[in-house]
């Protein structure tokens, strides 16, 4: 499948992915020490939900479109606040016209001492990304293959932070490539926090990916998944997953609060399911 961000901005997978992202960032902010976020496949940063690409699929309607006006009770309301605040920050006049990708969601939470490295290979997208962060001294936009950058940008000088890996899945062997590059990155920075997004379309492919992770020898691997419908034949996107390496100790509990609610809001006719388990422990 081709999961270039612009066609799927704000869909159910983005909602889950970016909710997890903000919970990780909120944890990093508990300490005053600076941190760095490295976004390996950053996209353009900001998406027009009324633009041609987003209108072509309309996926945001059943994603952020369902969530933005939900009235959740505590503690879910507080846990979702950083994500929804980042979305609302791009729509200051109200409504829902623009959706921030992971670089802008991250930027919305950075403190003065923190930094973001936004990496993008697509030549058109990287120029749009540069425009969206023009003059921002806390963000460095680089035209580079995010996979290659994992070998040259780790560890960051801050020694704290997150590597967000969110590829477009344009290649058939993307799961294998993701695992191989994660192993290389982890050897360079074993204490780093890594978050890897993946689509759930073919369950067998996901099972093979998890088996590769288990065989990698990397410890502390948490899996978070949400599906909005049952698998189909032929396969279609029916779920979204995140692998988190060295997860914050509060993340599992927070997502046990949020995933059931998100499954209920985002699923087709109440058929949503969620999963949290440890692919590898200590």
XYZ file of N, CA and C in Angstrom:
846
model
N 0.832 -1.194 0.000
C 0.000 0.000 0.000
C 0.863 1.237 0.000
N 0.322 2.313 -0.512
C 1.001 3.599 -0.486
C 0.329 4.457 0.574
N 1.079 4.791 1.613
C 0.492 5.551 2.707
C 1.133 6.933 2.805
N 1.236 7.596 1.662
C 1.759 8.966 1.688
C 0.804 9.841 2.501
N 1.366 10.596 3.429
C 0.584 11.284 4.454
C -0.552 12.137 3.901
N -0.308 12.833 2.806
C -1.248 13.835 2.324
C -2.612 13.246 1.987
N -2.669 11.978 1.610
C -3.939 11.363 1.235
C -4.722 10.831 2.436
N -4.079 10.741 3.583
C -4.712 10.095 4.733
C -4.713 10.983 5.979
N -4.411 12.252 5.801
C -4.287 13.165 6.943
C -5.569 13.187 7.771
N -5.384 13.000 9.075
C -6.506 13.107 9.998
C -7.401 11.896 10.067
N -7.007 10.789 9.420
C -7.865 9.600 9.475
C -7.715 8.888 10.815
N -8.390 7.757 10.972
C -8.378 7.072 12.268
C -6.968 6.676 12.684
N -6.123 6.294 11.711
C -4.752 5.906 12.039
C -3.961 7.096 12.564
N -4.152 8.263 11.962
C -3.487 9.465 12.457
C -3.932 9.802 13.872
N -5.214 9.668 14.137
C -5.720 9.974 15.479
C -5.011 9.118 16.528
N -4.926 7.819 16.275
C -4.279 6.916 17.234
C -2.785 7.211 17.324
N -2.148 7.318 16.167
C -0.704 7.575 16.103
C -0.335 8.859 16.839
N -1.065 9.923 16.577
C -0.705 11.220 17.149
C -1.115 11.342 18.614
N -2.127 10.611 19.014
C -2.435 10.549 20.444
C -1.283 9.908 21.208
N -0.768 8.799 20.689
C 0.374 8.135 21.335
C 1.587 9.059 21.337
N 1.829 9.733 20.220
C 2.953 10.667 20.135
C 2.888 11.720 21.234
N 1.734 12.325 21.433
C 1.623 13.391 22.433
C 1.773 12.858 23.856
N 1.351 11.617 24.095
C 1.533 11.054 25.431
C 3.020 10.792 25.709
N 3.758 10.388 24.690
C 5.201 10.195 24.860
C 5.884 11.531 25.126
N 5.514 12.548 24.362
C 6.113 13.867 24.550
C 5.770 14.438 25.923
N 4.542 14.222 26.366
C 4.152 14.709 27.694
C 5.015 14.085 28.772
N 5.369 12.823 28.581
C 6.249 12.168 29.549
C 7.655 12.775 29.515
N 8.182 13.002 28.323
C 9.516 13.600 28.217
C 9.562 14.977 28.868
N 8.437 15.681 28.874
C 8.386 17.023 29.449
C 8.342 17.026 30.974
N 8.254 15.858 31.569
C 8.233 15.804 33.038
C 9.567 16.247 33.635
N 10.641 16.106 32.881
C 11.956 16.549 33.332
C 12.335 17.838 32.627
N 13.086 18.686 33.310
C 13.503 19.954 32.718
C 14.562 19.779 31.635
N 15.300 18.692 31.689
C 16.384 18.475 30.724
C 15.840 18.468 29.304
N 16.587 19.053 28.358
C 16.111 19.119 26.972
C 16.034 17.748 26.314
N 15.186 17.656 25.300
C 15.110 16.434 24.504
C 15.010 16.801 23.033
N 15.271 15.815 22.197
C 15.199 15.993 20.740
C 14.260 14.940 20.150
N 13.450 15.384 19.207
C 12.600 14.472 18.447
C 13.144 14.398 17.026
N 13.346 13.178 16.539
C 13.786 12.951 15.159
C 12.642 12.272 14.432
N 12.028 12.997 13.500
C 10.895 12.511 12.719
C 11.437 12.077 11.358
N 11.528 10.765 11.123
C 12.268 10.265 9.968
C 11.519 10.403 8.644
N 10.207 10.465 8.682
C 9.396 10.596 7.463
C 8.333 11.657 7.733
N 8.769 12.910 7.734
C 7.980 13.987 8.320
C 6.804 14.453 7.479
N 6.831 14.231 6.146
C 5.761 14.752 5.308
C 5.864 16.253 5.158
N 4.732 16.924 4.934
C 4.761 18.378 4.715
C 4.488 19.152 5.993
N 3.948 18.489 7.012
C 3.726 19.152 8.295
C 2.316 19.628 8.528
N 1.657 20.150 7.479
C 0.305 20.692 7.634
C -0.514 20.323 6.413
N -1.761 19.886 6.652
C -2.594 19.379 5.565
C -3.931 20.111 5.519
N -4.306 20.506 4.318
C -5.585 21.165 4.082
C -6.641 20.095 3.866
N -7.556 19.969 4.802
C -8.577 18.930 4.712
C -9.601 19.219 3.628
N -9.574 20.425 3.080
C -10.435 20.772 1.950
C -9.655 20.748 0.636
N -8.383 20.351 0.697
C -7.552 20.273 -0.493
C -7.894 19.046 -1.322
N -7.355 18.999 -2.533
C -7.712 17.940 -3.480
C -7.354 16.558 -2.966
N -6.159 16.416 -2.361
C -5.719 15.092 -1.907
C -6.591 14.576 -0.769
N -6.839 15.418 0.230
C -7.661 14.997 1.366
C -9.113 14.784 0.945
N -9.597 15.616 0.033
C -10.964 15.472 -0.445
C -11.144 14.193 -1.254
N -10.069 13.763 -1.887
C -10.137 12.552 -2.714
C -10.517 11.331 -1.890
N -10.004 11.246 -0.681
C -10.301 10.099 0.177
C -11.349 10.415 1.242
N -11.319 11.643 1.773
C -12.272 12.027 2.804
C -12.133 11.247 4.096
N -10.963 10.654 4.307
C -10.789 9.774 5.466
C -10.836 10.524 6.798
N -10.522 11.803 6.764
C -10.489 12.574 8.001
C -11.868 12.678 8.650
N -12.917 12.583 7.844
C -14.274 12.718 8.379
C -14.547 11.668 9.454
N -14.069 10.446 9.212
C -14.271 9.369 10.181
C -13.085 9.200 11.123
N -12.201 10.199 11.130
C -11.063 10.205 12.036
C -11.182 11.380 12.989
N -10.367 12.403 12.749
C -10.407 13.587 13.606
C -11.774 14.259 13.561
N -12.499 14.083 12.451
C -13.841 14.650 12.349
C -14.801 14.108 13.386
N -14.626 12.864 13.775
C -15.469 12.260 14.815
C -15.019 12.644 16.215
N -13.710 12.882 16.361
C -13.138 13.035 17.705
C -13.178 14.468 18.218
N -13.061 15.444 17.318
C -12.755 16.814 17.719
C -13.784 17.403 18.684
N -15.055 17.032 18.534
C -16.093 17.628 19.385
C -16.631 16.654 20.431
N -15.953 15.537 20.626
C -16.387 14.589 21.655
C -16.154 15.179 23.045
N -17.075 14.928 23.934
C -16.957 15.424 25.312
C -16.603 14.245 26.215
N -15.299 14.045 26.396
C -14.836 12.936 27.221
C -14.777 13.353 28.687
N -14.942 12.388 29.558
C -14.777 12.635 30.983
C -13.324 12.418 31.355
N -12.957 12.826 32.563
C -11.597 12.582 33.046
C -11.432 11.095 33.377
N -10.241 10.520 33.225
C -8.986 11.184 32.856
C -8.740 11.278 31.350
N -9.632 10.702 30.539
C -9.406 10.698 29.092
C -9.317 12.115 28.528
N -10.140 13.006 29.028
C -10.138 14.379 28.540
C -8.772 15.019 28.718
N -8.176 14.805 29.868
C -6.862 15.382 30.145
C -5.782 14.716 29.291
N -5.880 13.407 29.092
C -4.881 12.693 28.304
C -4.932 13.085 26.829
N -6.105 13.390 26.323
C -6.260 13.765 24.915
C -5.987 15.245 24.651
N -5.932 16.045 25.707
C -5.819 17.490 25.550
C -4.618 17.937 24.715
N -3.401 17.412 24.923
C -2.269 17.886 24.105
C -2.470 17.643 22.613
N -3.058 16.514 22.248
C -3.315 16.219 20.841
C -4.379 17.150 20.269
N -5.509 17.248 20.943
C -6.584 18.088 20.424
C -6.205 19.565 20.456
N -5.405 19.984 21.438
C -4.921 21.373 21.470
C -4.057 21.669 20.247
N -3.234 20.692 19.829
C -2.378 20.885 18.653
C -3.209 21.019 17.391
N -4.292 20.262 17.298
C -5.181 20.370 16.132
C -5.892 21.719 16.141
N -6.415 22.110 17.281
C -7.140 23.381 17.375
C -6.227 24.569 17.138
N -4.951 24.431 17.470
C -3.998 25.531 17.254
C -3.868 25.863 15.767
N -4.114 24.898 14.894
C -4.043 25.136 13.455
C -5.383 25.587 12.878
N -6.384 25.699 13.740
C -7.714 26.147 13.323
C -8.215 27.219 14.291
N -7.504 28.345 14.387
C -7.811 29.343 15.418
C -9.199 29.973 15.282
N -9.777 29.891 14.093
C -11.113 30.466 13.891
C -12.225 29.454 14.141
N -11.844 28.290 14.671
C -12.820 27.247 14.927
C -12.993 26.350 13.715
N -13.819 25.352 13.873
C -14.020 24.427 12.772
C -12.825 23.504 12.585
N -12.786 22.843 11.441
C -11.725 21.886 11.175
C -11.373 21.958 9.695
N -10.383 22.784 9.385
C -9.942 22.937 8.002
C -8.536 22.376 7.795
N -7.667 22.569 8.787
C -6.270 22.138 8.666
C -5.949 21.076 9.710
N -5.115 20.125 9.282
C -4.698 19.075 10.198
C -3.178 19.061 10.292
N -2.622 19.136 11.507
C -1.168 19.111 11.661
C -0.625 17.689 11.614
N 0.430 17.486 10.843
C 1.124 16.213 10.877
C 2.012 16.132 12.107
N 2.742 15.057 12.225
C 3.554 14.831 13.422
C 4.568 15.940 13.693
N 5.196 16.582 12.665
C 6.144 17.661 12.998
C 5.476 18.843 13.706
N 4.307 19.251 13.236
C 3.645 20.394 13.868
C 3.023 20.024 15.211
N 2.548 18.793 15.334
C 2.049 18.351 16.642
C 3.193 18.351 17.648
N 4.341 17.844 17.227
C 5.519 17.867 18.095
C 5.906 19.297 18.444
N 5.960 20.147 17.431
C 6.375 21.544 17.646
C 5.461 22.255 18.628
N 4.194 21.914 18.612
C 3.236 22.563 19.502
C 3.528 22.271 20.969
N 4.275 21.185 21.225
C 4.561 20.788 22.599
C 5.986 21.095 23.035
N 6.861 21.472 22.121
C 8.252 21.707 22.497
C 8.398 22.907 23.424
N 9.288 22.763 24.387
C 9.674 23.884 25.233
C 10.870 24.587 24.576
N 11.302 25.670 25.148
C 12.374 26.456 24.550
C 13.662 25.654 24.416
N 13.892 24.718 25.320
C 15.156 23.964 25.321
C 15.126 22.742 24.412
N 13.978 22.410 23.832
C 13.837 21.178 23.057
C 14.011 21.449 21.557
N 14.308 20.389 20.797
C 14.555 20.531 19.366
C 13.846 19.430 18.584
N 13.552 19.750 17.329
C 12.951 18.806 16.398
C 13.786 18.738 15.133
N 14.094 17.523 14.697
C 14.705 17.293 13.394
C 13.650 16.633 12.514
N 13.217 17.332 11.479
C 12.188 16.825 10.577
C 12.846 16.417 9.263
N 12.839 15.127 8.971
C 13.520 14.576 7.806
C 12.483 14.156 6.765
N 12.757 14.483 5.504
C 11.823 14.123 4.443
C 12.578 13.956 3.137
N 12.285 12.888 2.409
C 12.976 12.586 1.158
C 12.239 13.116 -0.069
N 10.917 13.151 -0.029
C 10.149 13.578 -1.198
C 10.473 15.045 -1.523
N 10.927 15.347 -2.755
C 11.422 16.696 -3.060
C 10.365 17.790 -2.965
N 9.127 17.485 -3.312
C 8.066 18.483 -3.207
C 7.650 18.674 -1.751
N 7.505 17.565 -1.041
C 7.062 17.645 0.351
C 8.066 18.367 1.230
N 9.354 18.158 0.981
C 10.346 18.784 1.844
C 10.340 20.301 1.690
N 10.028 20.802 0.496
C 9.949 22.250 0.314
C 8.765 22.828 1.070
N 7.637 22.120 1.036
C 6.481 22.570 1.811
C 6.780 22.518 3.302
N 7.513 21.490 3.713
C 7.892 21.365 5.120
C 8.768 22.534 5.543
N 9.708 22.909 4.700
C 10.577 24.056 5.002
C 9.757 25.339 5.139
N 8.787 25.520 4.269
C 7.945 26.710 4.346
C 7.156 26.744 5.654
N 6.686 25.610 6.093
C 5.896 25.558 7.317
C 6.723 25.843 8.568
N 8.051 25.689 8.476
C 8.907 25.954 9.631
C 9.918 27.066 9.364
N 9.652 27.882 8.382
C 10.576 28.960 8.034
C 10.817 29.868 9.236
N 12.088 30.096 9.555
C 12.450 30.989 10.648
C 12.354 30.392 12.030
N 12.031 29.123 12.136
C 11.891 28.474 13.444
C 13.235 27.862 13.842
N 13.891 28.457 14.812
C 15.243 28.020 15.173
C 15.236 26.707 15.946
N 14.080 26.266 16.414
C 14.029 25.006 17.155
C 13.795 23.799 16.259
N 13.580 24.054 14.978
C 13.282 22.968 14.039
C 14.295 22.988 12.901
N 14.854 21.831 12.634
C 15.767 21.680 11.500
C 15.131 20.726 10.491
N 14.870 21.236 9.293
C 14.288 20.435 8.215
C 15.417 19.998 7.285
N 15.478 18.696 6.991
C 16.559 18.162 6.176
C 15.996 17.276 5.071
N 16.481 17.514 3.847
C 16.106 16.687 2.702
C 17.023 15.469 2.686
N 16.521 14.357 3.182
C 17.362 13.177 3.348
C 16.477 11.943 3.475
N 17.026 10.806 3.137
C 16.362 9.535 3.373
C 16.383 9.268 4.880
N 15.222 9.207 5.479
C 15.140 9.035 6.924
C 15.803 7.769 7.416
N 15.786 6.706 6.592
C 16.435 5.469 6.999
C 17.941 5.671 7.134
N 18.549 6.369 6.158
C 19.984 6.609 6.213
C 20.352 7.514 7.381
N 19.486 8.453 7.677
C 19.774 9.411 8.748
C 19.865 8.746 10.117
N 19.193 7.600 10.274
C 19.275 6.914 11.561
C 20.700 6.507 11.897
N 21.537 6.338 10.873
C 22.922 5.967 11.124
C 23.831 7.140 11.401
N 23.372 8.360 11.063
C 24.237 9.535 11.193
C 23.782 10.524 12.256
N 22.537 10.428 12.703
C 21.994 11.411 13.645
C 21.795 10.862 15.047
N 22.273 9.659 15.291
C 22.109 9.061 16.609
C 23.462 8.751 17.231
N 23.599 8.909 18.544
C 22.590 9.488 19.436
C 22.581 11.017 19.345
N 21.476 11.655 19.673
C 21.445 13.122 19.687
C 22.268 13.655 20.861
N 22.692 14.876 20.731
C 23.547 15.439 21.789
C 22.806 15.594 23.113
N 21.471 15.699 23.054
C 20.706 15.831 24.292
C 20.661 14.535 25.093
N 20.884 13.398 24.418
C 20.853 12.073 25.060
C 19.459 11.697 25.546
N 18.465 12.517 25.289
C 17.064 12.215 25.605
C 16.227 12.507 24.372
N 15.157 11.735 24.204
C 14.286 12.083 23.104
C 13.615 10.891 22.466
N 13.050 11.157 21.291
C 12.224 10.192 20.585
C 12.601 10.146 19.119
N 12.681 8.938 18.576
C 12.790 8.742 17.138
C 11.440 8.233 16.656
N 10.755 9.036 15.855
C 9.457 8.659 15.298
C 9.665 8.155 13.879
N 9.292 6.915 13.626
C 9.474 6.274 12.325
C 8.092 5.983 11.749
N 7.756 6.703 10.691
C 6.407 6.655 10.137
C 6.479 6.656 8.609
N 6.956 5.557 8.006
C 7.178 5.525 6.559
C 5.878 5.399 5.774
N 5.918 5.701 4.467
C 4.699 5.635 3.643
C 4.321 4.236 3.184
N 5.136 3.255 3.463
C 4.864 1.876 3.064
C 4.608 1.770 1.556
N 5.545 2.332 0.809
C 5.499 2.253 -0.642
C 6.205 1.010 -1.174
N 7.059 0.405 -0.351
C 7.821 -0.763 -0.766
C 7.227 -2.034 -0.139
N 7.311 -3.129 -0.853
C 6.733 -4.383 -0.377
C 7.456 -4.912 0.862
N 8.731 -4.570 0.992
C 9.515 -5.094 2.115
C 9.669 -4.071 3.234
N 8.707 -3.174 3.373
C 8.852 -2.084 4.346
C 8.978 -2.593 5.776
N 8.260 -3.656 6.132
C 8.372 -4.199 7.487
C 9.788 -4.697 7.761
N 10.371 -5.389 6.785
C 11.735 -5.889 6.956
C 12.729 -4.736 7.054
N 12.554 -3.736 6.196
C 13.458 -2.588 6.222
C 13.334 -1.824 7.542
N 12.119 -1.704 8.038
C 11.907 -1.029 9.309
C 12.642 -1.752 10.435
N 12.533 -3.079 10.454
C 13.188 -3.854 11.505
C 14.697 -3.750 11.411
N 15.241 -3.885 10.212
C 16.690 -3.821 10.025
C 17.245 -2.470 10.468
N 16.570 -1.400 10.106
C 17.052 -0.069 10.486
C 16.863 0.215 11.965
N 15.815 -0.343 12.548
C 15.636 -0.201 13.994
C 16.774 -0.875 14.738
N 17.170 -2.060 14.298
C 18.270 -2.780 14.955
C 19.551 -1.947 14.897
N 19.842 -1.368 13.737
C 21.039 -0.536 13.592
C 20.961 0.692 14.496
N 19.789 1.338 14.506
C 19.625 2.536 15.331
C 19.747 2.204 16.811
N 19.162 1.097 17.224
C 19.177 0.713 18.631
C 20.592 0.414 19.109
N 21.432 -0.135 18.224
C 22.822 -0.381 18.592
C 23.554 0.932 18.839
N 23.217 1.961 18.083
C 23.860 3.263 18.258
C 23.322 4.002 19.487
N 22.058 3.788 19.776
C 21.428 4.520 20.882
C 20.453 3.589 21.618
N 20.947 2.666 22.407
C 20.090 1.665 23.039
C 19.138 2.228 24.079
N 19.429 3.390 24.634
C 18.547 3.970 25.653
C 17.513 4.908 25.048
N 17.552 5.094 23.749
C 16.605 6.002 23.098
C 15.191 5.447 23.087
N 14.254 6.339 22.921
C 12.850 5.979 22.826
C 12.492 5.976 21.336
N 11.936 4.874 20.857
C 11.591 4.733 19.445
C 10.104 4.418 19.322
N 9.473 5.027 18.337
C 8.064 4.763 18.063
C 7.911 4.485 16.574
N 7.385 3.318 16.228
C 7.264 2.880 14.841
C 5.795 2.654 14.502
N 5.315 3.389 13.496
C 3.930 3.204 13.065
C 3.858 2.174 11.951
N 2.757 1.416 11.927
C 2.537 0.479 10.826
C 1.038 0.337 10.555
N 0.682 0.101 9.288
C -0.718 -0.146 8.939
C -1.071 -1.602 9.173
N -2.300 -1.861 9.536
C -2.795 -3.230 9.650
C -3.738 -3.469 8.475
N -3.245 -4.181 7.512
C -4.004 -4.505 6.306
C -4.007 -6.010 6.084
N -2.810 -6.581 6.074
C -2.645 -8.027 5.968
C -2.118 -8.522 7.317
N -2.940 -9.259 8.036
C -2.584 -9.687 9.394
C -1.333 -10.557 9.380
N -1.154 -11.351 8.333
C 0.028 -12.211 8.244
C 1.301 -11.383 8.177
N 1.268 -10.267 7.453
C 2.436 -9.388 7.373
C 2.782 -8.809 8.746
N 1.765 -8.411 9.494
C 1.997 -7.857 10.829
C 2.573 -8.928 11.756
N 2.066 -10.145 11.659
C 2.586 -11.231 12.490
C 4.063 -11.493 12.192
N 4.433 -11.437 10.910
C 5.842 -11.624 10.538
C 6.701 -10.496 11.098
N 6.182 -9.279 11.057
C 6.891 -8.119 11.599
C 7.152 -8.304 13.092
N 6.137 -8.707 13.818
C 6.286 -8.917 15.258
C 7.298 -10.021 15.537
N 7.280 -11.072 14.712
C 8.249 -12.157 14.883
C 9.673 -11.658 14.654
N 9.850 -10.772 13.669
C 11.167 -10.185 13.423
C 11.627 -9.361 14.624
N 10.721 -8.612 15.219
C 11.064 -7.816 16.393
C 11.448 -8.708 17.569
N 10.705 -9.791 17.746
C 11.015 -10.714 18.847
C 12.382 -11.360 18.654
N 12.751 -11.600 17.395
C 14.040 -12.238 17.108
C 15.199 -11.245 17.130
N 14.896 -9.958 17.199
C 15.943 -8.935 17.116
C 16.795 -8.853 18.374
N 16.258 -9.311 19.494
C 16.976 -9.200 20.757
C 16.797 -7.860 21.443
N 16.049 -6.950 20.840
C 15.797 -5.644 21.461
C 14.798 -5.825 22.599
N 15.107 -5.338 23.790
C 14.178 -5.469 24.917
C 13.186 -4.308 24.977
N 12.217 -4.447 25.858
C 11.253 -3.379 26.165
C 10.512 -2.906 24.916
N 9.759 -3.804 24.298
C 8.993 -3.483 23.096
C 7.504 -3.609 23.418
N 6.800 -2.483 23.368
C 5.361 -2.445 23.650
C 4.596 -2.297 22.335
N 3.542 -3.101 22.167
C 2.702 -3.014 20.976
C 1.345 -2.423 21.342
N 0.903 -1.436 20.534
C -0.398 -0.796 20.704
C -1.134 -0.858 19.367
N -2.314 -1.446 19.348
C -3.065 -1.582 18.099
C -4.528 -1.224 18.292
N -5.127 -0.744 17.205
C -6.562 -0.490 17.178
C -7.077 -0.847 15.798
N -8.155 -1.606 15.736
C -8.797 -1.921 14.467
C -10.219 -1.361 14.487
N -10.677 -0.922 13.317
C -12.007 -0.305 13.238
C -13.020 -1.209 12.555
N -12.548 -2.301 11.977
C -13.438 -3.255 11.318
C -12.727 -4.599 11.234
N -13.425 -5.618 10.836
C -12.824 -6.941 10.689
C -11.956 -6.976 9.433
N -10.965 -7.887 9.393
C -10.179 -8.053 8.171
C -11.079 -8.460 7.010
N -10.651 -8.127 5.790
C -11.462 -8.419 4.615
C -10.625 -9.118 3.560
N -11.297 -9.687 2.586
C -10.643 -10.344 1.450
C -11.306 -9.842 0.172
N -10.572 -9.080 -0.658
C -9.150 -8.765 -0.544
C -8.868 -7.818 0.621
N -7.620 -7.819 1.114
C -7.295 -6.994 2.278
C -7.455 -5.502 2.006
N -7.933 -4.783 3.010
C -7.967 -3.325 3.005
C -7.529 -2.858 4.382
N -7.122 -1.618 4.469
C -6.679 -1.089 5.755
C -7.816 -1.177 6.768
N -7.597 -1.907 7.833
C -8.646 -2.021 8.847
C -8.133 -1.719 10.252
N -6.834 -1.384 10.361
C -6.304 -1.095 11.678
C -4.994 -0.337 11.620
N -4.548 0.062 12.783
C -3.321 0.841 12.907
C -2.554 0.367 14.133
N -1.231 0.394 14.037
C -0.423 -0.072 15.155
C 0.779 0.811 15.409
N 1.250 0.773 16.638
C 2.480 1.457 17.026
C 3.309 0.506 17.877
N 4.579 0.428 17.532
C 5.564 -0.263 18.354
C 6.364 0.806 19.085
N 6.486 0.684 20.390
C 7.237 1.660 21.188
C 8.350 0.930 21.926
N 9.580 1.368 21.665
C 10.757 0.800 22.315
C 11.144 1.696 23.492
N 11.442 1.084 24.635
C 11.736 1.839 25.859
C 10.593 2.786 26.206
N 9.356 2.301 26.245
C 8.213 3.192 26.449
C 8.212 3.837 27.824
N 7.628 5.016 27.949
C 7.426 5.603 29.271
C 6.648 4.635 30.161
N 6.974 4.606 31.423
C 6.347 3.624 32.305
C 4.850 3.864 32.450
N 4.383 5.089 32.144
C 2.952 5.405 32.267
C 2.179 5.129 30.983
N 2.857 4.843 29.893
C 2.184 4.780 28.601
C 1.165 3.641 28.528
N 1.529 2.474 29.013
C 0.606 1.342 28.939
C -0.697 1.654 29.660
N -0.601 2.187 30.860
C -1.805 2.508 31.634
C -2.631 3.590 30.932
N -1.962 4.617 30.402
C -2.683 5.687 29.712
C -3.431 5.160 28.492
N -2.781 4.276 27.736
C -3.435 3.761 26.537
C -4.531 2.747 26.868
N -4.460 2.128 28.020
C -5.570 1.261 28.436
C -6.809 2.100 28.762
N -6.595 3.350 29.074
C -7.709 4.283 29.245
C -8.223 4.775 27.903
N -7.300 5.099 26.983
C -7.678 5.772 25.740
C -8.108 4.846 24.609
N -7.439 3.726 24.434
C -7.742 2.879 23.273
C -9.187 2.372 23.247
N -9.758 1.948 24.362
C -11.175 1.535 24.302
C -12.095 2.667 23.852
N -11.816 3.886 24.305
C -12.641 5.032 23.908
C -12.460 5.349 22.429
N -11.213 5.317 21.957
C -10.952 5.599 20.557
C -11.554 4.513 19.670
N -11.494 3.272 20.109
C -12.098 2.187 19.337
C -13.594 2.397 19.197
N -14.213 2.874 20.246
C -15.652 3.109 20.220
C -16.012 4.261 19.279
N -15.230 5.327 19.321
C -15.534 6.520 18.519
C -15.203 6.317 17.044
N -14.102 5.640 16.753
C -13.567 5.591 15.395
C -14.009 4.372 14.589
N -14.605 3.378 15.232
C -14.874 2.124 14.540
C -16.128 2.185 13.678
N -16.232 1.237 12.774
C -17.419 1.073 11.942
C -18.472 0.279 12.708
N -19.567 0.931 13.038
C -20.717 0.271 13.663
C -20.343 -0.510 14.925
N -19.443 0.098 15.731
C -19.095 -0.512 17.004
C -18.251 -1.756 16.916
N -17.560 -1.959 15.789
C -16.755 -3.176 15.611
C -15.280 -2.950 15.936
N -14.972 -1.876 16.623
C -13.580 -1.587 16.953
C -13.039 -2.506 18.036
N -11.761 -2.837 17.901
C -11.065 -3.622 18.907
C -9.696 -3.007 19.146
N -9.120 -3.313 20.292
C -7.814 -2.757 20.615
C -6.967 -3.827 21.287
N -5.667 -3.554 21.273
C -4.721 -4.543 21.798
C -3.514 -3.824 22.382
N -3.092 -4.265 23.553
C -1.858 -3.799 24.180
C -1.123 -5.022 24.710
N 0.090 -5.227 24.263
C 0.876 -6.326 24.807
C 2.364 -6.032 24.625
N 3.165 -6.840 25.306
C 4.620 -6.685 25.257
C 5.189 -7.707 24.281
N 5.769 -7.208 23.202
C 6.448 -8.069 22.248
C 7.727 -8.627 22.864
N 8.378 -7.795 23.661
C 9.575 -8.209 24.395
C 9.619 -7.445 25.707
N 9.957 -8.139 26.774
C 10.059 -7.501 28.076
C 11.478 -7.044 28.345
N 11.857 -7.080 29.593
C 13.192 -6.634 29.987
C 14.265 -7.474 29.325
